Structures are given as C-alpha cells and as structure tokens.
mmCIF file of C-alpha atoms in Angstrom:
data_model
loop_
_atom_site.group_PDB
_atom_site.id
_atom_site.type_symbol
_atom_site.label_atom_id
_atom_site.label_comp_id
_atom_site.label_asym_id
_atom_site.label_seq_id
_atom_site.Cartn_x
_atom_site.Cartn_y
_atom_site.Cartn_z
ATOM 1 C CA UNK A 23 61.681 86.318 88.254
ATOM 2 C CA UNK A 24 65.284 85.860 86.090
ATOM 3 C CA UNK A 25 67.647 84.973 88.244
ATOM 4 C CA UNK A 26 70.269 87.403 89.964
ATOM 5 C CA UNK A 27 73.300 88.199 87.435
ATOM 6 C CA UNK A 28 76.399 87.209 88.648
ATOM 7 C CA UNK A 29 78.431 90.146 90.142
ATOM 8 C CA UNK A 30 82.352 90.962 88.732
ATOM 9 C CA UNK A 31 85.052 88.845 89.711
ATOM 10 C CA UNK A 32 86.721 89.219 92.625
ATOM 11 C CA UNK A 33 90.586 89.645 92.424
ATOM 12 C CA UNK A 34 92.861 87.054 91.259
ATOM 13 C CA UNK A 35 94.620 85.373 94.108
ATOM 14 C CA UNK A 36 97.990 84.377 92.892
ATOM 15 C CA UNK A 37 100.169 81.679 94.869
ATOM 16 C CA UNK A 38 104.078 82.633 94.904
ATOM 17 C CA UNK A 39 106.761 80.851 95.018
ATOM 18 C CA UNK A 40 107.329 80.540 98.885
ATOM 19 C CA UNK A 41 103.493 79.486 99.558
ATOM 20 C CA UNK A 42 102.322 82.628 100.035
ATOM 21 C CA UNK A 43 99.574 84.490 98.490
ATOM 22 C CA UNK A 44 98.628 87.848 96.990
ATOM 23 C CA UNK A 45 96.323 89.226 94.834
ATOM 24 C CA UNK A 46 96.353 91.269 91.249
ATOM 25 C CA UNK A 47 94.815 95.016 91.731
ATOM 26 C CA UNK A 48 92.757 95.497 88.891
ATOM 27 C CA UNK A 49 92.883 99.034 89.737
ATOM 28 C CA UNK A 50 96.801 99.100 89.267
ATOM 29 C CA UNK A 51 97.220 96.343 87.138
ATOM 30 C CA UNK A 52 99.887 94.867 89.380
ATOM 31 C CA UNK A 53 99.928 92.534 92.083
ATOM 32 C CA UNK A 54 99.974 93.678 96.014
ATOM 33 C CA UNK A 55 102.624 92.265 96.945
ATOM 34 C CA UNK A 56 106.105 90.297 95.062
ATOM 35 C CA UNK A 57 104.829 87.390 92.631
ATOM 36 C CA UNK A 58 108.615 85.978 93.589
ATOM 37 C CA UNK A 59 107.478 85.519 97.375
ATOM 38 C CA UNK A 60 104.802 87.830 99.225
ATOM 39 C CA UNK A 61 105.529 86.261 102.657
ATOM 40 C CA UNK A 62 109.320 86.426 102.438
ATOM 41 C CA UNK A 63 109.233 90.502 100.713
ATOM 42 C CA UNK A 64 107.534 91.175 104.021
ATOM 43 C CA UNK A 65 110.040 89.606 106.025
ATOM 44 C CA UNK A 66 113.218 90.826 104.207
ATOM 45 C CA UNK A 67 112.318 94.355 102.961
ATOM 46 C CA UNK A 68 110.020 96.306 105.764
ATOM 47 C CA UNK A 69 110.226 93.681 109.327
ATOM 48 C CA UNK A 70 114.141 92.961 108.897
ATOM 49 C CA UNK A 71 114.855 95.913 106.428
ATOM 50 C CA UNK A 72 113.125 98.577 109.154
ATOM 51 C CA UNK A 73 114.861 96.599 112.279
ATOM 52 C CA UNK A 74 111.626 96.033 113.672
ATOM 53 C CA UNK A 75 112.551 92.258 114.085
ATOM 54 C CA UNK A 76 114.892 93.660 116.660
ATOM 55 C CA UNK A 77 113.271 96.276 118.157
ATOM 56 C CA UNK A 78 111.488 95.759 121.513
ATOM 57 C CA UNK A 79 108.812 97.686 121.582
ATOM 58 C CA UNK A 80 108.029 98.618 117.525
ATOM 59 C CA UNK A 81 105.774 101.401 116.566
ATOM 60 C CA UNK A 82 104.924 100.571 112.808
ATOM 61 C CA UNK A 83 103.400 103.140 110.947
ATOM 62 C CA UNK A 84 102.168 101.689 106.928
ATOM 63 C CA UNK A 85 101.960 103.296 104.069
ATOM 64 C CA UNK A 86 98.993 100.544 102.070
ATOM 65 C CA UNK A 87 97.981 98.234 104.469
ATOM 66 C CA UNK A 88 96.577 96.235 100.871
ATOM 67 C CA UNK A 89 96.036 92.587 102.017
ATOM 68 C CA UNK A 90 97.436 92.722 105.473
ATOM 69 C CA UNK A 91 100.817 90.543 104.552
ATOM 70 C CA UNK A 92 102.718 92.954 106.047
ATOM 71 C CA UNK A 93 100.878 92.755 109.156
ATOM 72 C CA UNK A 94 100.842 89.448 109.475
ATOM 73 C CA UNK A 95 104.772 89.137 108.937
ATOM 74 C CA UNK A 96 104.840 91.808 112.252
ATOM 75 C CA UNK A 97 102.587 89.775 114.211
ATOM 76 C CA UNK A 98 104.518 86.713 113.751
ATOM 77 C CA UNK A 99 107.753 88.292 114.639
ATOM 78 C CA UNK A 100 106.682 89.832 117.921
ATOM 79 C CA UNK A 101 104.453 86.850 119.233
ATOM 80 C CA UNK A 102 107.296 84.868 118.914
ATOM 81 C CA UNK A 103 109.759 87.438 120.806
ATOM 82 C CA UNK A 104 106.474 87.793 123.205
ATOM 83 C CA UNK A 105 106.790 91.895 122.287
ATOM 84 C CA UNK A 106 104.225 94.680 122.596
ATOM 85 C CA UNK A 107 102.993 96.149 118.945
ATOM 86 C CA UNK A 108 101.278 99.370 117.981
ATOM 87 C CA UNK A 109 100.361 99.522 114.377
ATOM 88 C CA UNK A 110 98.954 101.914 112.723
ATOM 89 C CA UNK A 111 98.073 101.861 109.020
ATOM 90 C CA UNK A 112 96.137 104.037 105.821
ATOM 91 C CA UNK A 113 94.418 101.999 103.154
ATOM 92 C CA UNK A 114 92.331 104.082 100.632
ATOM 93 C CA UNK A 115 90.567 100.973 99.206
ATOM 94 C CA UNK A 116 89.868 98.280 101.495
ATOM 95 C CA UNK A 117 89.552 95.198 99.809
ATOM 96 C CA UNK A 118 86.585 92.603 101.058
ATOM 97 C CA UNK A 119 87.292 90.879 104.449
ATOM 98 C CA UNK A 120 86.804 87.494 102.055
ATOM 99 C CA UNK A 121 89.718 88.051 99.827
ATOM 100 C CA UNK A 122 91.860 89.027 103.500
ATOM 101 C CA UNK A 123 91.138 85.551 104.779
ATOM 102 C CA UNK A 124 91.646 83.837 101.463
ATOM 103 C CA UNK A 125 94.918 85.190 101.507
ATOM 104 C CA UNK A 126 96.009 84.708 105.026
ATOM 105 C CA UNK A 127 94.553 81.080 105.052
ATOM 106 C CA UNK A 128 97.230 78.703 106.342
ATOM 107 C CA UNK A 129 99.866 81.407 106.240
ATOM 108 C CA UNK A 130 101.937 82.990 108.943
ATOM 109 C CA UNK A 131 99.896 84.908 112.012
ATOM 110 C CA UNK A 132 96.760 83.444 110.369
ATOM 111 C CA UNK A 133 95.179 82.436 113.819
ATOM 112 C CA UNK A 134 97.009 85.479 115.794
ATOM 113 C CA UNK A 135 94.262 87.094 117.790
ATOM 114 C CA UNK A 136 94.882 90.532 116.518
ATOM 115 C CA UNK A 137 94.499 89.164 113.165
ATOM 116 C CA UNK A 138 91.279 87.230 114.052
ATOM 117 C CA UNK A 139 90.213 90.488 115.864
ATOM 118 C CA UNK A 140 90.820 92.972 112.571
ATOM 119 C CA UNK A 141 88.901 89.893 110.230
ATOM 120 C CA UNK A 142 85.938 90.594 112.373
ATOM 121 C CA UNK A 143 85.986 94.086 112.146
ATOM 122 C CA UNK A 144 86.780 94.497 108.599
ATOM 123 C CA UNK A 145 84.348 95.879 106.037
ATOM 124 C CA UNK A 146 82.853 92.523 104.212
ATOM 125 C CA UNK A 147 82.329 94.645 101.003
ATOM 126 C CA UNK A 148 85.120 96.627 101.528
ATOM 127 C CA UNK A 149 84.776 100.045 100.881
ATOM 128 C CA UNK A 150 84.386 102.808 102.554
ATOM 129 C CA UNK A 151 84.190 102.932 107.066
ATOM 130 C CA UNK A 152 85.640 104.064 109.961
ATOM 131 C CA UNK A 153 88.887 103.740 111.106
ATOM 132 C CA UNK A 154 89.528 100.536 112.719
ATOM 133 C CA UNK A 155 91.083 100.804 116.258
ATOM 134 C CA UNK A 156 91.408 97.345 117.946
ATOM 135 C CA UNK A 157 93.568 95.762 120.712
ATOM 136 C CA UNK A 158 93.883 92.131 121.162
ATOM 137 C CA UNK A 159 96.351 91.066 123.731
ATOM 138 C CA UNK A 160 99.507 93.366 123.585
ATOM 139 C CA UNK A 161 99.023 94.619 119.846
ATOM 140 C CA UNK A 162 97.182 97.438 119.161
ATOM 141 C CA UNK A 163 96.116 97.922 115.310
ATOM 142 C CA UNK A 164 95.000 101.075 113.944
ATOM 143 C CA UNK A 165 93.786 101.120 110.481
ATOM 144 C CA UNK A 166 92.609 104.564 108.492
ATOM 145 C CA UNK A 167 90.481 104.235 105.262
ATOM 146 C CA UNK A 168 91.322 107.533 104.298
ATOM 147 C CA UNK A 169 93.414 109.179 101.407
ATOM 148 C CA UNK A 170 97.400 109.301 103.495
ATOM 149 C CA UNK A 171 97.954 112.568 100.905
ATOM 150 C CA UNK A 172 95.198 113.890 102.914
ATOM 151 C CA UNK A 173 95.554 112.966 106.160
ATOM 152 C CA UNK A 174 97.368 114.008 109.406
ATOM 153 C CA UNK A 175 100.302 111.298 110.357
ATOM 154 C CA UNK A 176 102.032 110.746 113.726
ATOM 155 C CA UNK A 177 104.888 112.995 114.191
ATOM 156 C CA UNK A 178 108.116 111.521 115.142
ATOM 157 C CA UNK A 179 106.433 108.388 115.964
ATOM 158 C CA UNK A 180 107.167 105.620 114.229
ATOM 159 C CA UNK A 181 109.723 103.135 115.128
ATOM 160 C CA UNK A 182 109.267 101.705 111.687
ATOM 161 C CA UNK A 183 107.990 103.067 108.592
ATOM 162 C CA UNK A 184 106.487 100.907 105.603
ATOM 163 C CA UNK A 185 106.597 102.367 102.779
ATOM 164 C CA UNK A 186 104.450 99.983 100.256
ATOM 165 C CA UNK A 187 101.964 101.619 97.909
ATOM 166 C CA UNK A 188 102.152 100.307 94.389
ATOM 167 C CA UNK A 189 104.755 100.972 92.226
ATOM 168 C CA UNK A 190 106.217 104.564 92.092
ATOM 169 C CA UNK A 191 104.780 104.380 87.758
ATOM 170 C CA UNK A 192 101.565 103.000 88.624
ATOM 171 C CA UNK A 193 100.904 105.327 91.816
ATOM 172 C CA UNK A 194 103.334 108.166 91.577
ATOM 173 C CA UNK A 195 101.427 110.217 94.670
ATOM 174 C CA UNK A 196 102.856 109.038 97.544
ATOM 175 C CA UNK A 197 106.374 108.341 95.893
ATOM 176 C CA UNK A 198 106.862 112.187 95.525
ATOM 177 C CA UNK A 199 109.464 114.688 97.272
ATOM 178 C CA UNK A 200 106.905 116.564 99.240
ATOM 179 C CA UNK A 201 104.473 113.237 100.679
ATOM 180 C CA UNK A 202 108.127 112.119 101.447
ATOM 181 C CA UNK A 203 109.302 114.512 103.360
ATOM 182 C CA UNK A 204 105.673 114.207 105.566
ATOM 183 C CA UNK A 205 106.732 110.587 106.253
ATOM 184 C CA UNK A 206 109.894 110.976 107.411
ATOM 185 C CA UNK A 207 108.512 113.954 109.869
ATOM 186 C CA UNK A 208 106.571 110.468 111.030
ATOM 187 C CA UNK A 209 109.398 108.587 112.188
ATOM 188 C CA UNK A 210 110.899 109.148 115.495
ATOM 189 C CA UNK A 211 114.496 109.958 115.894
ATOM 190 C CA UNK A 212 116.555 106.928 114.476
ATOM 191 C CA UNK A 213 113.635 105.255 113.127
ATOM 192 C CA UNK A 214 113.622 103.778 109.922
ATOM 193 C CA UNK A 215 111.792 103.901 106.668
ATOM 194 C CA UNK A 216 111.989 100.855 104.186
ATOM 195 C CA UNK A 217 110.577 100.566 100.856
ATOM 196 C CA UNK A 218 110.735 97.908 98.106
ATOM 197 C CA UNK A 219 111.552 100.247 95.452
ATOM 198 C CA UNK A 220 114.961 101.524 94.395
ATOM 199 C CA UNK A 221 114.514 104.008 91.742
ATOM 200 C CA UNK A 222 116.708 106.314 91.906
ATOM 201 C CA UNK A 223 114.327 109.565 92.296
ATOM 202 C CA UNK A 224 112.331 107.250 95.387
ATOM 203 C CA UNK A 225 116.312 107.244 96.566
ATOM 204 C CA UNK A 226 116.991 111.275 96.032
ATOM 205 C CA UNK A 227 113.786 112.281 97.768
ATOM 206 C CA UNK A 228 114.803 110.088 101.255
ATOM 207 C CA UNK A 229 117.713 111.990 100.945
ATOM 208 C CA UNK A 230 116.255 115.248 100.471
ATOM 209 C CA UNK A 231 113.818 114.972 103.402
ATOM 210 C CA UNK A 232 116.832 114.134 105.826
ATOM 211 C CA UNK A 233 117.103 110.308 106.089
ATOM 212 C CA UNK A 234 120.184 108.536 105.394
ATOM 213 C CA UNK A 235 119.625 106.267 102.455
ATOM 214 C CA UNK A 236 120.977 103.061 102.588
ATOM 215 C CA UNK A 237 120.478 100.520 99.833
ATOM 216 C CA UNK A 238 120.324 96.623 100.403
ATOM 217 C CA UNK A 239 120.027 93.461 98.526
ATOM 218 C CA UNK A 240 116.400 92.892 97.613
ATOM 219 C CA UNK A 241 114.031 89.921 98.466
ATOM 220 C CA UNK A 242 113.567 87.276 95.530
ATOM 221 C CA UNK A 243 113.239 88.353 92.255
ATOM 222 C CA UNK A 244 114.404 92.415 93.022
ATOM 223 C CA UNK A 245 118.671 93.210 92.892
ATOM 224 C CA UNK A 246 118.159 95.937 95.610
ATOM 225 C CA UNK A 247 115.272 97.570 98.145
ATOM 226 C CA UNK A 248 116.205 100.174 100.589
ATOM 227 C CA UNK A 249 115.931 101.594 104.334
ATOM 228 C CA UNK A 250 116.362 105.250 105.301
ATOM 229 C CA UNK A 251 117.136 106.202 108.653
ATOM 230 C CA UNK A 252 115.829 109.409 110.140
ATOM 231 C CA UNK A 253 119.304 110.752 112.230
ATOM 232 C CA UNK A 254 118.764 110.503 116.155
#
C-alpha cells in the first residue's frame, strides 16, 4: 500500500515583535492579529481601549474570536484583579485546537483554567460544531461557530465590544453601516466598542449607529485605533 500523502500545510505561525504569536489566514491573506505585536494589540486596542481593564464585572462580547489572543489578554487581566468574566464570542471558521495551543504556548493566560477548559473542548479539526458554552472558575466563555451576519446578538449587553474581523478590504461584511448598527444595539448603555481599524467609513458608521467615536493612538506599528461609546 503507497503511503498516506501528506495533507496541506497548516497556517504559518509568525512570532512578533513582543514574543507573541499569530498566524497568516490563507483565506484572507493577512495575519490574525498585528505582525508589530499580537499580545500587546490585544492589550492596548480592545482590553484597555474598551475599559474592560477597569471594569469590575466585564461582559465581552467578540466579533472573530480567530486564535483566542484576545481572550487570553481578558483572562489575564481579570485573574489578576481576581474579577468575574462572561465572554461570549462568533467565529465562522474555527481554526484546529493544535494551531490554538501553538499559539498560546508560553504566552499570557496560557495555563488559565478557562483557557485549558476551551483547549479541551475545541474542535481538533476545526470546522464546523456546536457552540461552546463552558465555565471554569468565575469566567464563563461562550463561543458561536456561526456566521455573526446571521445570527441573533445580545441586546444591550455587552460591557465591551471587540470588534476584530479582518481588515475592513479583505472582509468588508461585518465593517458595514447596517452589521454596525446591530452591534452597537449589543452594547449596554455606556459600553464600549473598540476596533483596530480607523478608516474613515469604519469611523462614519459608529457614528451613524449612535456611538460616540473617539479616536486613539494605535498599538505598535498603527498611528490610530478607535473606541465608540454607546451614550448611557
């Protein structure tokens, strides 16, 4: 019998600047998260940039959960302020549990038991499954493989809102006025929306659908990112 042929590739896992790693979608053609710093883009533009590193009991709602860095960079902020977490999150196109704990390896929230919880749930091929729904101490993470365009959000829910799908050229769908204006219907009053982009028609549509747009200096490598807050 010949011998199995070897299957595709798997994603290339890229190591940025700050030690961090993400991956290349070969779907998009563009990494997950920034090549200038993965770890410290999650920090800066959706835990700081949404006030969740304040808040004390967040309610994150994301928009491309992707390879969980965003996650992680919650976990680690509210395990060390010893806060409650509710997370809820769409992803379209899981990506295998391997390339989740290649990425994670050594980095921040890496042994959190929510993290270690969602690993061994996770689809190993990726692909299509149910929704995760798992609770590991005080964090409860919800994760939807479904299409977001589709689906039913939380409304007025979210303390927090990342916003985090590839870029608005490469995935123009949920970057438009109308999926917009659904996502701000998902934050709760004064909650806050933050996104890594800054194009100006990403900045005209938060503004259409109610939120006040504010911009800020952006994590390495990006001049700006900005937060919208839905009015309390």
């Amino acid at each position: 019998m010949a011998p199995e042929a070897p299957g595709p590739p798997g994603p290339e896992v890229i190591v940025t600047p700050d030690g961090s790693r993400t991956a290349l979608s070969a779907r998009f053609g563009e990494a997950y998260g920034s090549r200038h710093g993965a770890a410290a883009q999650a920090r800066h533009v959706f835990v700081e940039g949404s006030g969740t590193h304040l808040h004390p009991a967040p309610r994150v709602l994301e928009i491309g959960f992707g390879l969980g860095v965003n996650h992680r960079a919650t976990l680690a902020d509210t395990a060390a302020r010893g806060a409650p977490l509710e997370y809820r999150a769409f992803e379209f196109d899981p990506v295998p549990a391997a390339l989740l704990r290649e990425v994670a390896a050594g980095g921040e929230a890496a042994d959190h038991p929510a993290w270690a919880a969602l690993l061994a749930a996770w689809p190993e091929a990726g692909g299509a499954a149910p929704e995760l729904d798992l609770v590991a101490g005080h964090v409860r993470t919800r994760v939807a493989f479904a299409d977001v365009l589709v689906s039913e959000l939380p409304r007025d829910w979210a303390t927090a809102l990342y916003l985090d799908g590839f870029s608005p050229t490469r995935n123009p769908e949920v970057w438009t006025p109308e999926f917009v204006a659904r996502l701000a219907s998902a934050l709760a009053p004064g909650g806050v929306l933050a996104t890594y982009s800054a194009a100006g028609h990403v900045r005209r549509a938060l503004g259409d659908a109610g939120l006040v747009v504010e911009r800020r200096p952006g994590p390495p490598g990006k001049r700006e990112c900005l937060r919208a807050v839905r009015p309390a």
